[in-house]
PDB file of C-alpha atoms in Angstrom:
ATOM      1  CA  UNK I   1     -12.328   6.193  13.718  1.00 93.00           C
ATOM      2  CA  UNK I   2     -12.564   3.987  10.680  1.00 97.00           C
ATOM      3  CA  UNK I   3      -9.717   1.845   9.371  1.00 98.00           C
ATOM      4  CA  UNK I   4      -8.487   2.001   5.778  1.00 98.00           C
ATOM      5  CA  UNK I   5      -5.780   0.246   3.818  1.00 98.00           C
ATOM      6  CA  UNK I   6      -3.825   2.305   1.303  1.00 98.00           C
ATOM      7  CA  UNK I   7      -2.424   0.051  -1.432  1.00 97.00           C
ATOM      8  CA  UNK I   8       0.538   1.821  -3.040  1.00 96.00           C
ATOM      9  CA  UNK I   9       1.208   1.192  -6.730  1.00 93.00           C
ATOM     10  CA  UNK I  10       4.163   2.646  -8.584  1.00 90.00           C
ATOM     11  CA  UNK I  11       6.675   1.946 -11.331  1.00 86.00           C
ATOM     12  CA  UNK I  12       8.816  -0.965 -10.186  1.00 82.00           C
ATOM     13  CA  UNK I  13      11.790   0.050 -12.307  1.00 80.00           C
ATOM     14  CA  UNK I  14      12.331   3.164 -10.136  1.00 78.00           C
ATOM     15  CA  UNK I  15      14.583   1.117  -7.841  1.00 76.00           C
ATOM     16  CA  UNK I  16      16.796   0.171 -10.815  1.00 78.00           C
ATOM     17  CA  UNK I  17      17.925   3.771 -11.264  1.00 82.00           C
ATOM     18  CA  UNK I  18      17.581   5.207  -7.747  1.00 80.00           C
ATOM     19  CA  UNK I  19      20.818   6.188  -6.052  1.00 85.00           C
ATOM     20  CA  UNK I  20      21.293   6.458  -2.285  1.00 86.00           C
ATOM     21  CA  UNK I  21      20.141  10.092  -2.300  1.00 87.00           C
ATOM     22  CA  UNK I  22      16.975   9.162  -4.187  1.00 83.00           C
ATOM     23  CA  UNK I  23      16.143   6.452  -1.676  1.00 86.00           C
ATOM     24  CA  UNK I  24      16.784   8.818   1.253  1.00 91.00           C
ATOM     25  CA  UNK I  25      14.568  11.452  -0.386  1.00 92.00           C
ATOM     26  CA  UNK I  26      11.798   8.883  -0.916  1.00 90.00           C
ATOM     27  CA  UNK I  27      11.957   7.775   2.725  1.00 91.00           C
ATOM     28  CA  UNK I  28      11.800  11.423   3.813  1.00 95.00           C
ATOM     29  CA  UNK I  29       8.593  11.830   1.787  1.00 95.00           C
ATOM     30  CA  UNK I  30       7.063   8.900   3.659  1.00 95.00           C
ATOM     31  CA  UNK I  31       8.115  10.405   7.005  1.00 96.00           C
ATOM     32  CA  UNK I  32       6.474  13.689   5.985  1.00 97.00           C
ATOM     33  CA  UNK I  33       3.354  11.767   4.979  1.00 97.00           C
ATOM     34  CA  UNK I  34       3.200  10.111   8.425  1.00 97.00           C
ATOM     35  CA  UNK I  35       3.429  13.568  10.028  1.00 98.00           C
ATOM     36  CA  UNK I  36       0.606  14.832   7.782  1.00 97.00           C
ATOM     37  CA  UNK I  37      -1.516  11.849   8.829  1.00 98.00           C
ATOM     38  CA  UNK I  38      -1.020  12.778  12.498  1.00 98.00           C
ATOM     39  CA  UNK I  39      -1.760  16.447  11.765  1.00 97.00           C
ATOM     40  CA  UNK I  40      -5.070  15.383  10.172  1.00 97.00           C
ATOM     41  CA  UNK I  41      -6.157  13.660  13.382  1.00 97.00           C
ATOM     42  CA  UNK I  42      -5.540  10.217  11.915  1.00 98.00           C
ATOM     43  CA  UNK I  43      -2.869   7.629  12.618  1.00 98.00           C
ATOM     44  CA  UNK I  44      -0.685   5.157  10.771  1.00 98.00           C
ATOM     45  CA  UNK I  45      -1.463   1.788  12.353  1.00 98.00           C
ATOM     46  CA  UNK I  46       0.908  -0.224  10.185  1.00 97.00           C
ATOM     47  CA  UNK I  47       2.437  -0.639   6.789  1.00 97.00           C
ATOM     48  CA  UNK I  48       5.291  -2.174   4.887  1.00 95.00           C
ATOM     49  CA  UNK I  49       7.256  -1.783   1.694  1.00 91.00           C
ATOM     50  CA  UNK I  50       7.026  -4.877  -0.491  1.00 92.00           C
ATOM     51  CA  UNK I  51       9.561  -6.639  -2.672  1.00 89.00           C
ATOM     52  CA  UNK I  52       9.057  -6.467  -6.435  1.00 86.00           C
ATOM     53  CA  UNK I  53       6.167  -8.346  -7.989  1.00 85.00           C
ATOM     54  CA  UNK I  54       8.677 -10.660  -9.698  1.00 83.00           C
ATOM     55  CA  UNK I  55       9.340 -12.186  -6.258  1.00 88.00           C
ATOM     56  CA  UNK I  56       5.642 -12.910  -5.664  1.00 89.00           C
ATOM     57  CA  UNK I  57       3.854 -16.222  -5.833  1.00 88.00           C
ATOM     58  CA  UNK I  58       0.165 -16.521  -6.627  1.00 86.00           C
ATOM     59  CA  UNK I  59      -2.040 -19.348  -5.377  1.00 87.00           C
ATOM     60  CA  UNK I  60      -5.192 -19.977  -7.422  1.00 85.00           C
ATOM     61  CA  UNK I  61      -7.845 -22.331  -6.120  1.00 90.00           C
ATOM     62  CA  UNK I  62      -9.866 -24.330  -8.594  1.00 87.00           C
ATOM     63  CA  UNK I  63     -11.880 -27.512  -8.862  1.00 88.00           C
ATOM     64  CA  UNK I  64      -8.658 -29.535  -9.106  1.00 88.00           C
ATOM     65  CA  UNK I  65      -7.072 -27.971  -6.014  1.00 90.00           C
ATOM     66  CA  UNK I  66      -4.603 -25.127  -5.621  1.00 91.00           C
ATOM     67  CA  UNK I  67      -2.141 -24.083  -8.321  1.00 85.00           C
ATOM     68  CA  UNK I  68       0.951 -22.058  -7.371  1.00 87.00           C
ATOM     69  CA  UNK I  69       2.526 -19.830 -10.030  1.00 84.00           C
ATOM     70  CA  UNK I  70       5.412 -17.386  -9.939  1.00 81.00           C
ATOM     71  CA  UNK I  71       4.728 -13.672 -10.045  1.00 74.00           C
ATOM     72  CA  UNK I  72       1.589 -11.561  -9.925  1.00 66.00           C
ATOM     73  CA  UNK I  73      -1.646 -12.354 -11.707  1.00 59.00           C
ATOM     74  CA  UNK I  74      -1.245  -9.487 -14.194  1.00 63.00           C
ATOM     75  CA  UNK I  75       1.652  -8.238 -16.294  1.00 61.00           C
ATOM     76  CA  UNK I  76       1.877  -4.513 -15.659  1.00 66.00           C
ATOM     77  CA  UNK I  77       4.468  -1.737 -15.467  1.00 71.00           C
ATOM     78  CA  UNK I  78       3.212  -0.729 -12.033  1.00 79.00           C
ATOM     79  CA  UNK I  79       3.393  -3.057  -9.097  1.00 86.00           C
ATOM     80  CA  UNK I  80       2.028  -3.150  -5.589  1.00 90.00           C
ATOM     81  CA  UNK I  81       4.965  -1.621  -3.767  1.00 91.00           C
ATOM     82  CA  UNK I  82       3.617  -1.323  -0.269  1.00 94.00           C
ATOM     83  CA  UNK I  83       0.709  -0.482   1.951  1.00 97.00           C
ATOM     84  CA  UNK I  84      -0.345   1.630   4.880  1.00 98.00           C
ATOM     85  CA  UNK I  85      -3.038   0.838   7.424  1.00 98.00           C
ATOM     86  CA  UNK I  86      -4.606   4.127   8.493  1.00 98.00           C
ATOM     87  CA  UNK I  87      -7.170   4.992  11.162  1.00 98.00           C
ATOM     88  CA  UNK I  88      -9.009   8.103   9.984  1.00 98.00           C
ATOM     89  CA  UNK I  89     -12.135   9.908  11.164  1.00 97.00           C
ATOM     90  CA  UNK I  90     -13.936   9.185   7.881  1.00 97.00           C
ATOM     91  CA  UNK I  91     -13.507   8.396   4.183  1.00 97.00           C
ATOM     92  CA  UNK I  92     -13.138  12.071   3.252  1.00 97.00           C
ATOM     93  CA  UNK I  93     -10.074  12.390   5.494  1.00 98.00           C
ATOM     94  CA  UNK I  94      -8.678   9.095   4.183  1.00 98.00           C
ATOM     95  CA  UNK I  95      -9.053  10.267   0.575  1.00 98.00           C
ATOM     96  CA  UNK I  96      -7.479  13.629   1.390  1.00 98.00           C
ATOM     97  CA  UNK I  97      -4.505  11.777   2.871  1.00 98.00           C
ATOM     98  CA  UNK I  98      -4.290   9.424  -0.115  1.00 98.00           C
ATOM     99  CA  UNK I  99      -3.918  12.474  -2.371  1.00 97.00           C
ATOM    100  CA  UNK I 100      -0.690  13.451  -0.596  1.00 97.00           C
ATOM    101  CA  UNK I 101       0.665   9.927  -0.138  1.00 97.00           C
ATOM    102  CA  UNK I 102       4.061   9.583  -1.879  1.00 92.00           C
ATOM    103  CA  UNK I 103       3.134   6.861  -4.380  1.00 87.00           C
ATOM    104  CA  UNK I 104       2.159   6.824  -8.038  1.00 86.00           C
ATOM    105  CA  UNK I 105      -1.353   5.520  -7.391  1.00 94.00           C
ATOM    106  CA  UNK I 106      -3.092   4.828  -4.110  1.00 97.00           C
ATOM    107  CA  UNK I 107      -6.051   2.482  -3.833  1.00 97.00           C
ATOM    108  CA  UNK I 108      -8.048   3.188  -0.669  1.00 98.00           C
ATOM    109  CA  UNK I 109     -10.121   0.383   0.800  1.00 98.00           C
ATOM    110  CA  UNK I 110     -12.152   0.429   3.993  1.00 98.00           C
ATOM    111  CA  UNK I 111     -11.352  -2.476   6.301  1.00 98.00           C
ATOM    112  CA  UNK I 112     -14.323  -4.778   6.796  1.00 96.00           C
ATOM    113  CA  UNK I 113     -15.510  -4.582  10.377  1.00 90.00           C
ATOM    114  CA  UNK I 114     -16.504  -8.008  11.660  1.00 91.00           C
ATOM    115  CA  UNK I 115     -18.590  -8.035  14.847  1.00 88.00           C
ATOM    116  CA  UNK I 116     -16.985  -9.657  17.887  1.00 90.00           C
ATOM    117  CA  UNK I 117     -19.819 -12.193  18.190  1.00 89.00           C
ATOM    118  CA  UNK I 118     -19.192 -13.732  14.757  1.00 80.00           C
TER     119      UNK I 118
END
């Protein structure tokens, strides 16, 4: 199995208009996604929903040290809303799962495998 991180990007303003039923429906979609992952012979190893990007802090390192600023590094309508860590047989399976993941856009990244002797 290989490990992948799914970075979930979506419109942040969705939460401004979502009622309780909308939130329940969204959570149900994520439960169905987790079941589809299992059915594909893969597994969800971890994941979290994230607060809005307006709550983020960014630390930039430069020649003069580290600078902390409020918010994300880019002004965008879509924000990083959460992530999954998935163990999948291969990239093809991971991409197939990303296509059914309940998020606006899903960035799939393989996790770097670092040998134990490093």
